[in-house]
Amino acid sequence: MAPTVVITGASAGIGRATARLYGGRGANVVLVARGEGGLRAAADEVAALGGRPLVQPADVADPAQVEAVAEVAEKEFGPIDVWINCAFSTVFAPFEEITAEEFKRVTEVTYLGFVNGTRSALKRMLPRDSGTIVQVGSALGERSIPLQSAYCGAKHAINGFTSSVRTELLHRGSNVHVTVAQMPAVNTPQFDWVRSRLSKHPMPVPPIYQPEVAARGVAYAADHPRRKQYYVGATTLATVWANRFVPALLDRYLARTGFDAQQTDRIPPAGQDNLFEPVDRERAADHGAHGAFDDRSHSRSWQETLARHPAATAVGAGVAALGAVGTIRRLAS
C-alpha cells in the first residue's frame, strides 16, 4: 500500500519540494499550511506526479487544528506512516526591535508547531508501535546568528525537545522513530514574505542550496530514521563543527559579517508579510518551492551523498571542520 505522509509547511519551500518528492513515489500526501493558494498548487503537483494529495489548511501553532488534521488524514488514507514537521515563521531584526507579540508568534509556529505535530503523530503511532517523525531542523539550531534570535531560539528548542522524546522512545523499546534533518541555507520564498526590519532585502547566508536538496535529505531521514540526525549540505557540517571547536571565535566572526551576509543590495519588498496571515491565501498568490536566488543556489550537495554512509560522513565532517576553522581563523585575524 502507498505510504501516508503528513507534511506541515507544505505550501512552499522545503515542505513543497518534499511533497513533490513523495508525490513522485505515489504516496498519499497530506498537505498542511495556512495558505490555500499554495496548498492547492502543491496538490496539483503531487497529483500530476502520481501521488494522492489531501489539502488541510491549518495553523500549526494551534494544537486543536493540528489534531484535526491528523484525524482527517487517517480517516481518508488510514494510518500515518511519516509525519514531517517543516512549518516555520520568523522575523529578521535585532532582538530589541522584535515585539513580544512577534517573538511569541515565531516561537508558537516554529517550535510549538513541531511539538503539536509530534504529539498528534505519537498519539496514533505509539499504539501501533510503528511510524516515523522527521523534524526539519537547521544549522542555526546549533549555531545562532544575529538578526534571527526568535528563529534560532526555536530551532535550538526543537533539538532539545526531540532528543528528550527520542530517549523516551528508546527507553520503551518503541518501533516509532524520530529524527532531525538539519538544513543549510535554502532558496525558499520566505525571504520575499518574511517580516523584516532590515534596511535591505533579506537573503540566506551563502552558500545556498535549492529546496530539492533539502527534500532529498528529509526523505532519506524518513527512510532511515534510526540515526539521531542528518546534516544536509557541507555548510551545515562546517557550521556545527566550527561551533564546537572555536565558538568564541565564531561569535566574533558572525558579529563582523553576519549582518551584511543576510542582506542583498536591493530595497526590501513592500507589502504583506506572513507572520500572522498567509500571503498565499488566494490561489493566484502561489509562490512555489523556490525563492529569488536560483542564480546562486546549488542543486547538488556532495555532503548529502556522504550522509548516507556513516564512515564517509565522519571523513566529510573532519574535512568540513578543518576548512571551517581555517577560514574563520583567517577572517577573524
Short mmCIF file of C-alpha atoms in Angstrom, two decimals:
data_model
loop_
_atom_site.label_atom_id
_atom_site.label_comp_id
_atom_site.label_asym_id
_atom_site.label_seq_id
_atom_site.Cartn_x
_atom_site.Cartn_y
_atom_site.Cartn_z
CA MET A 1 0.00 0.00 0.00
CA ALA A 2 1.07 3.57 -0.63
CA PRO A 3 2.53 5.25 2.47
CA THR A 4 0.68 8.14 4.09
CA VAL A 5 2.85 11.18 4.72
CA VAL A 6 1.82 14.35 6.55
CA ILE A 7 3.87 17.45 5.73
CA THR A 8 3.44 20.74 7.57
CA GLY A 9 4.60 23.87 5.78
CA ALA A 10 3.78 22.12 2.52
CA SER A 11 2.71 25.18 0.53
CA ALA A 12 6.23 26.47 -0.23
CA GLY A 13 9.96 25.96 0.19
CA ILE A 14 11.30 22.72 1.64
CA GLY A 15 7.84 21.42 2.51
CA ARG A 16 6.64 21.97 -1.05
CA ALA A 17 9.68 20.25 -2.57
CA THR A 18 9.28 17.34 -0.14
CA ALA A 19 5.61 16.99 -1.08
CA ARG A 20 6.57 16.75 -4.74
CA LEU A 21 9.19 14.12 -3.95
CA TYR A 22 6.65 11.94 -2.14
CA GLY A 23 4.14 12.56 -4.91
CA GLY A 24 6.65 11.04 -7.31
CA ARG A 25 6.75 7.98 -5.06
CA GLY A 26 3.00 7.57 -5.36
CA ALA A 27 2.40 8.38 -1.69
CA ASN A 28 -0.72 9.69 -0.01
CA VAL A 29 0.44 13.21 0.82
CA VAL A 30 -1.38 15.31 3.42
CA LEU A 31 -0.52 18.94 2.74
CA VAL A 32 -0.70 21.26 5.75
CA ALA A 33 -0.23 25.05 5.77
CA ARG A 34 -2.29 28.22 6.21
CA GLY A 35 -2.31 29.45 2.61
CA GLU A 36 -4.83 27.64 0.45
CA GLY A 37 -3.36 29.05 -2.75
CA GLY A 38 -0.01 27.38 -2.15
CA LEU A 39 -1.68 24.22 -0.89
CA ARG A 40 -3.93 23.83 -3.93
CA ALA A 41 -0.99 24.34 -6.28
CA ALA A 42 1.06 21.81 -4.30
CA ALA A 43 -1.82 19.33 -4.52
CA ASP A 44 -1.93 19.70 -8.30
CA GLU A 45 1.80 18.95 -8.48
CA VAL A 46 1.52 15.89 -6.21
CA ALA A 47 -1.37 14.51 -8.28
CA ALA A 48 0.46 15.13 -11.57
CA LEU A 49 3.43 13.16 -10.23
CA GLY A 50 1.30 10.14 -9.28
CA GLY A 51 0.54 10.81 -5.62
CA ARG A 52 -2.77 11.29 -3.84
CA PRO A 53 -2.95 14.74 -2.21
CA LEU A 54 -5.16 15.87 0.65
CA VAL A 55 -5.27 19.61 1.34
CA GLN A 56 -5.62 20.53 5.00
CA PRO A 57 -5.42 24.26 5.78
CA ALA A 58 -4.28 24.68 9.38
CA ASP A 59 -2.18 26.85 11.66
CA VAL A 60 0.31 24.51 13.36
CA ALA A 61 0.51 26.89 16.33
CA ASP A 62 -2.99 25.69 17.29
CA PRO A 63 -2.86 22.14 18.70
CA ALA A 64 -6.57 21.62 18.06
CA GLN A 65 -6.13 22.36 14.36
CA VAL A 66 -3.15 20.00 14.15
CA GLU A 67 -5.10 17.26 15.88
CA ALA A 68 -7.98 17.76 13.44
CA VAL A 69 -5.53 17.34 10.54
CA ALA A 70 -4.35 14.01 11.96
CA GLU A 71 -7.91 12.78 12.38
CA VAL A 72 -8.89 13.66 8.81
CA ALA A 73 -5.66 12.20 7.40
CA GLU A 74 -6.26 8.79 8.97
CA LYS A 75 -9.94 8.84 8.09
CA GLU A 76 -9.06 9.48 4.44
CA PHE A 77 -5.91 7.37 4.00
CA GLY A 78 -5.53 5.13 7.01
CA PRO A 79 -2.57 5.03 9.43
CA ILE A 80 0.00 7.82 9.15
CA ASP A 81 3.40 6.35 8.29
CA VAL A 82 5.52 9.52 8.24
CA TRP A 83 4.92 12.91 9.84
CA ILE A 84 7.24 15.71 8.70
CA ASN A 85 7.32 18.94 10.72
CA CYS A 86 8.53 21.74 8.46
CA ALA A 87 6.34 24.82 9.03
CA PHE A 88 8.01 27.93 10.45
CA SER A 89 7.91 31.70 10.66
CA THR A 90 10.50 34.29 11.62
CA VAL A 91 11.33 37.97 11.95
CA PHE A 92 14.54 39.49 10.59
CA ALA A 93 15.54 42.21 13.05
CA PRO A 94 17.81 42.91 16.01
CA PHE A 95 16.26 41.42 19.14
CA GLU A 96 15.34 44.78 20.68
CA GLU A 97 13.27 45.61 17.58
CA ILE A 98 11.16 42.43 17.79
CA THR A 99 7.98 42.91 19.80
CA ALA A 100 6.88 40.46 22.47
CA GLU A 101 3.88 39.52 20.30
CA GLU A 102 6.12 38.81 17.30
CA PHE A 103 8.58 36.75 19.32
CA LYS A 104 5.74 34.73 20.80
CA ARG A 105 4.26 34.09 17.36
CA VAL A 106 7.56 32.85 15.91
CA THR A 107 8.01 30.53 18.89
CA GLU A 108 4.46 29.20 18.67
CA VAL A 109 4.82 28.35 14.98
CA THR A 110 8.46 27.34 14.65
CA TYR A 111 8.86 25.47 17.93
CA LEU A 112 5.43 24.65 19.35
CA GLY A 113 4.19 23.78 15.87
CA PHE A 114 6.71 20.93 15.91
CA VAL A 115 5.61 19.95 19.42
CA ASN A 116 1.97 19.91 18.34
CA GLY A 117 2.71 17.84 15.25
CA THR A 118 4.83 15.38 17.22
CA ARG A 119 2.11 14.98 19.84
CA SER A 120 -0.61 14.22 17.29
CA ALA A 121 1.67 11.82 15.40
CA LEU A 122 2.72 9.92 18.53
CA LYS A 123 -0.89 9.66 19.69
CA ARG A 124 -1.52 7.46 16.65
CA MET A 125 1.85 5.82 16.13
CA LEU A 126 2.56 4.60 19.66
CA PRO A 127 -0.48 2.29 19.96
CA ARG A 128 0.50 0.69 16.61
CA ASP A 129 4.21 0.69 17.55
CA SER A 130 5.03 1.98 14.08
CA GLY A 131 5.77 5.27 12.39
CA THR A 132 8.41 7.93 11.78
CA ILE A 133 8.59 11.62 12.65
CA VAL A 134 11.09 13.89 10.89
CA GLN A 135 11.85 17.34 12.28
CA VAL A 136 13.20 19.73 9.66
CA GLY A 137 15.90 21.46 11.68
CA SER A 138 18.64 23.91 10.83
CA ALA A 139 22.32 24.56 11.32
CA LEU A 140 21.03 27.62 13.21
CA GLY A 141 19.66 25.23 15.82
CA GLU A 142 23.27 24.53 16.78
CA ARG A 143 24.89 27.86 15.93
CA SER A 144 22.87 31.06 16.29
CA ILE A 145 23.43 34.08 14.10
CA PRO A 146 22.47 37.75 14.51
CA LEU A 147 19.13 39.16 13.32
CA GLN A 148 17.30 35.85 13.83
CA SER A 149 17.06 35.46 17.60
CA ALA A 150 13.46 34.17 17.59
CA TYR A 151 14.08 31.62 14.84
CA CYS A 152 17.40 30.44 16.29
CA GLY A 153 15.87 30.07 19.73
CA ALA A 154 13.03 27.97 18.31
CA LYS A 155 15.38 25.73 16.32
CA HIS A 156 17.54 25.16 19.40
CA ALA A 157 14.40 24.24 21.31
CA ILE A 158 13.42 21.70 18.65
CA ASN A 159 16.75 19.91 19.10
CA GLY A 160 16.36 19.70 22.86
CA PHE A 161 12.73 18.62 22.69
CA THR A 162 13.40 15.97 20.05
CA SER A 163 16.36 14.49 21.93
CA SER A 164 14.18 14.09 25.01
CA VAL A 165 11.39 12.37 23.08
CA ARG A 166 13.88 10.16 21.27
CA THR A 167 15.39 8.86 24.51
CA GLU A 168 11.91 8.14 25.86
CA LEU A 169 11.15 6.07 22.77
CA LEU A 170 14.45 4.23 23.14
CA HIS A 171 13.68 3.53 26.81
CA ARG A 172 10.41 1.83 25.95
CA GLY A 173 11.93 -0.09 23.03
CA SER A 174 9.47 1.51 20.65
CA ASN A 175 9.45 0.96 16.91
CA VAL A 176 8.34 4.57 16.48
CA HIS A 177 11.29 6.73 15.45
CA VAL A 178 12.03 10.44 15.49
CA THR A 179 14.98 12.05 13.74
CA VAL A 180 16.13 15.50 12.64
CA ALA A 181 17.28 16.67 9.21
CA GLN A 182 19.50 19.70 9.85
CA MET A 183 19.38 22.16 6.97
CA PRO A 184 21.77 24.70 5.43
CA ALA A 185 20.70 27.99 3.83
CA VAL A 186 17.94 27.17 1.34
CA ASN A 187 16.47 29.17 -1.53
CA THR A 188 12.84 29.41 -0.38
CA PRO A 189 10.18 32.12 -0.86
CA GLN A 190 10.38 33.10 2.81
CA PHE A 191 12.83 35.90 2.05
CA ASP A 192 10.19 37.67 -0.04
CA TRP A 193 7.40 37.41 2.51
CA VAL A 194 9.16 37.33 5.89
CA ARG A 195 8.59 40.16 8.37
CA SER A 196 11.76 42.22 8.27
CA ARG A 197 13.07 45.47 9.72
CA LEU A 198 16.31 45.34 7.80
CA SER A 199 17.28 48.21 5.53
CA LYS A 200 17.89 45.82 2.62
CA HIS A 201 16.21 42.72 1.21
CA PRO A 202 16.90 39.66 3.45
CA MET A 203 18.68 36.65 2.00
CA PRO A 204 20.06 33.27 3.09
CA VAL A 205 23.73 33.21 4.04
CA PRO A 206 25.69 31.71 1.11
CA PRO A 207 26.34 29.05 0.01
CA ILE A 208 22.67 28.47 -0.77
CA TYR A 209 21.00 25.19 -1.73
CA GLN A 210 17.84 24.51 -3.69
CA PRO A 211 14.79 23.10 -1.85
CA GLU A 212 15.12 19.82 -3.73
CA VAL A 213 18.46 19.16 -2.00
CA ALA A 214 16.73 19.66 1.34
CA ALA A 215 13.79 17.49 0.31
CA ARG A 216 16.06 14.59 -0.58
CA GLY A 217 17.67 14.90 2.84
CA VAL A 218 14.28 14.86 4.56
CA ALA A 219 13.12 11.80 2.63
CA TYR A 220 16.35 9.94 3.34
CA ALA A 221 16.00 10.69 7.05
CA ALA A 222 12.43 9.35 6.94
CA ASP A 223 13.60 6.21 5.17
CA HIS A 224 16.44 5.67 7.69
CA PRO A 225 15.17 7.17 10.96
CA ARG A 226 17.32 5.28 13.46
CA ARG A 227 20.05 7.91 13.41
CA LYS A 228 19.62 10.86 15.73
CA GLN A 229 20.10 13.43 12.98
CA TYR A 230 21.31 14.04 9.45
CA TYR A 231 23.27 17.03 8.21
CA VAL A 232 22.23 18.31 4.79
CA GLY A 233 24.83 20.43 2.98
CA ALA A 234 28.53 20.82 3.67
CA THR A 235 27.97 24.20 5.30
CA THR A 236 25.75 22.60 7.94
CA LEU A 237 28.57 20.27 8.92
CA ALA A 238 31.13 23.05 8.84
CA THR A 239 28.97 25.31 10.98
CA VAL A 240 28.33 22.64 13.61
CA TRP A 241 31.95 21.59 13.92
CA ALA A 242 33.37 25.10 13.87
CA ASN A 243 30.99 25.99 16.68
CA ARG A 244 32.24 23.05 18.70
CA PHE A 245 35.92 23.82 18.16
CA VAL A 246 36.06 27.63 18.23
CA PRO A 247 32.71 29.02 19.45
CA ALA A 248 34.08 32.32 20.78
CA LEU A 249 35.98 32.98 17.57
CA LEU A 250 32.82 32.20 15.60
CA ASP A 251 30.91 34.72 17.73
CA ARG A 252 33.32 37.47 16.74
CA TYR A 253 33.30 36.42 13.09
CA LEU A 254 29.50 36.48 12.92
CA ALA A 255 29.37 39.81 14.73
CA ARG A 256 31.54 41.23 11.94
CA THR A 257 29.93 39.52 8.95
CA GLY A 258 26.51 38.23 9.95
CA PHE A 259 24.57 41.45 9.34
CA ASP A 260 25.77 42.10 5.79
CA ALA A 261 25.71 38.41 4.81
CA GLN A 262 21.95 38.29 5.36
CA GLN A 263 21.10 41.27 3.15
CA THR A 264 21.26 41.92 -0.57
CA ASP A 265 21.86 45.31 -2.18
CA ARG A 266 18.16 45.59 -3.03
CA ILE A 267 15.48 47.52 -1.18
CA PRO A 268 13.26 45.20 0.86
CA PRO A 269 9.90 44.23 -0.64
CA ALA A 270 6.88 46.26 0.37
CA GLY A 271 3.55 44.69 1.27
CA GLN A 272 2.16 41.96 3.48
CA ASP A 273 4.31 39.53 5.42
CA ASN A 274 3.24 36.06 6.54
CA LEU A 275 3.82 36.22 10.28
CA PHE A 276 0.17 36.38 11.30
CA GLU A 277 -1.62 35.88 7.97
CA PRO A 278 -0.58 33.82 4.92
CA VAL A 279 0.43 35.72 1.82
CA ASP A 280 -0.72 32.87 -0.43
CA ARG A 281 -4.32 32.74 0.70
CA GLU A 282 -5.58 33.22 -2.85
CA ARG A 283 -4.76 30.60 -5.47
CA ALA A 284 -3.15 33.15 -7.78
CA ALA A 285 -0.71 34.03 -4.98
CA ASP A 286 1.11 30.69 -5.06
CA HIS A 287 4.87 31.16 -4.55
CA GLY A 288 6.11 27.65 -5.34
CA ALA A 289 9.11 25.95 -3.79
CA HIS A 290 11.91 28.26 -4.94
CA GLY A 291 12.81 31.74 -3.79
CA ALA A 292 14.52 34.56 -5.66
CA PHE A 293 18.06 33.13 -5.54
CA ASP A 294 18.03 30.46 -8.25
CA ASP A 295 21.06 32.01 -9.94
CA ARG A 296 23.27 31.43 -6.91
CA SER A 297 21.82 28.20 -5.46
CA HIS A 298 23.28 24.69 -5.65
CA SER A 299 21.11 21.84 -6.89
CA ARG A 300 23.52 19.18 -5.58
CA SER A 301 25.47 18.56 -2.40
CA TRP A 302 28.37 16.14 -2.02
CA GLN A 303 27.67 16.05 1.70
CA GLU A 304 24.10 14.89 1.04
CA THR A 305 25.54 11.80 -0.62
CA LEU A 306 28.12 11.23 2.11
CA ALA A 307 25.41 11.48 4.78
CA ARG A 308 24.05 8.14 3.59
CA HIS A 309 27.24 6.38 4.70
CA PRO A 310 28.33 6.81 8.35
CA ALA A 311 32.04 6.23 7.67
CA ALA A 312 32.09 8.70 4.82
CA THR A 313 30.14 11.17 6.93
CA ALA A 314 32.87 11.11 9.58
CA VAL A 315 35.52 11.83 6.98
CA GLY A 316 33.42 14.60 5.47
CA ALA A 317 32.83 16.10 8.89
CA GLY A 318 36.54 16.24 9.57
CA VAL A 319 37.29 17.90 6.25
CA ALA A 320 34.46 20.39 6.70
CA ALA A 321 35.54 21.19 10.24
CA LEU A 322 39.16 21.83 9.29
CA GLY A 323 38.08 24.03 6.42
CA ALA A 324 35.67 25.98 8.58
CA VAL A 325 38.18 26.54 11.37
CA GLY A 326 40.85 27.65 8.92
CA THR A 327 38.51 30.10 7.23
CA ILE A 328 37.28 31.58 10.49
CA ARG A 329 40.79 32.00 11.85
CA ARG A 330 41.84 33.90 8.75
CA LEU A 331 38.79 36.14 8.75
CA ALA A 332 38.91 36.82 12.47
CA SER A 333 42.59 37.73 12.49
#
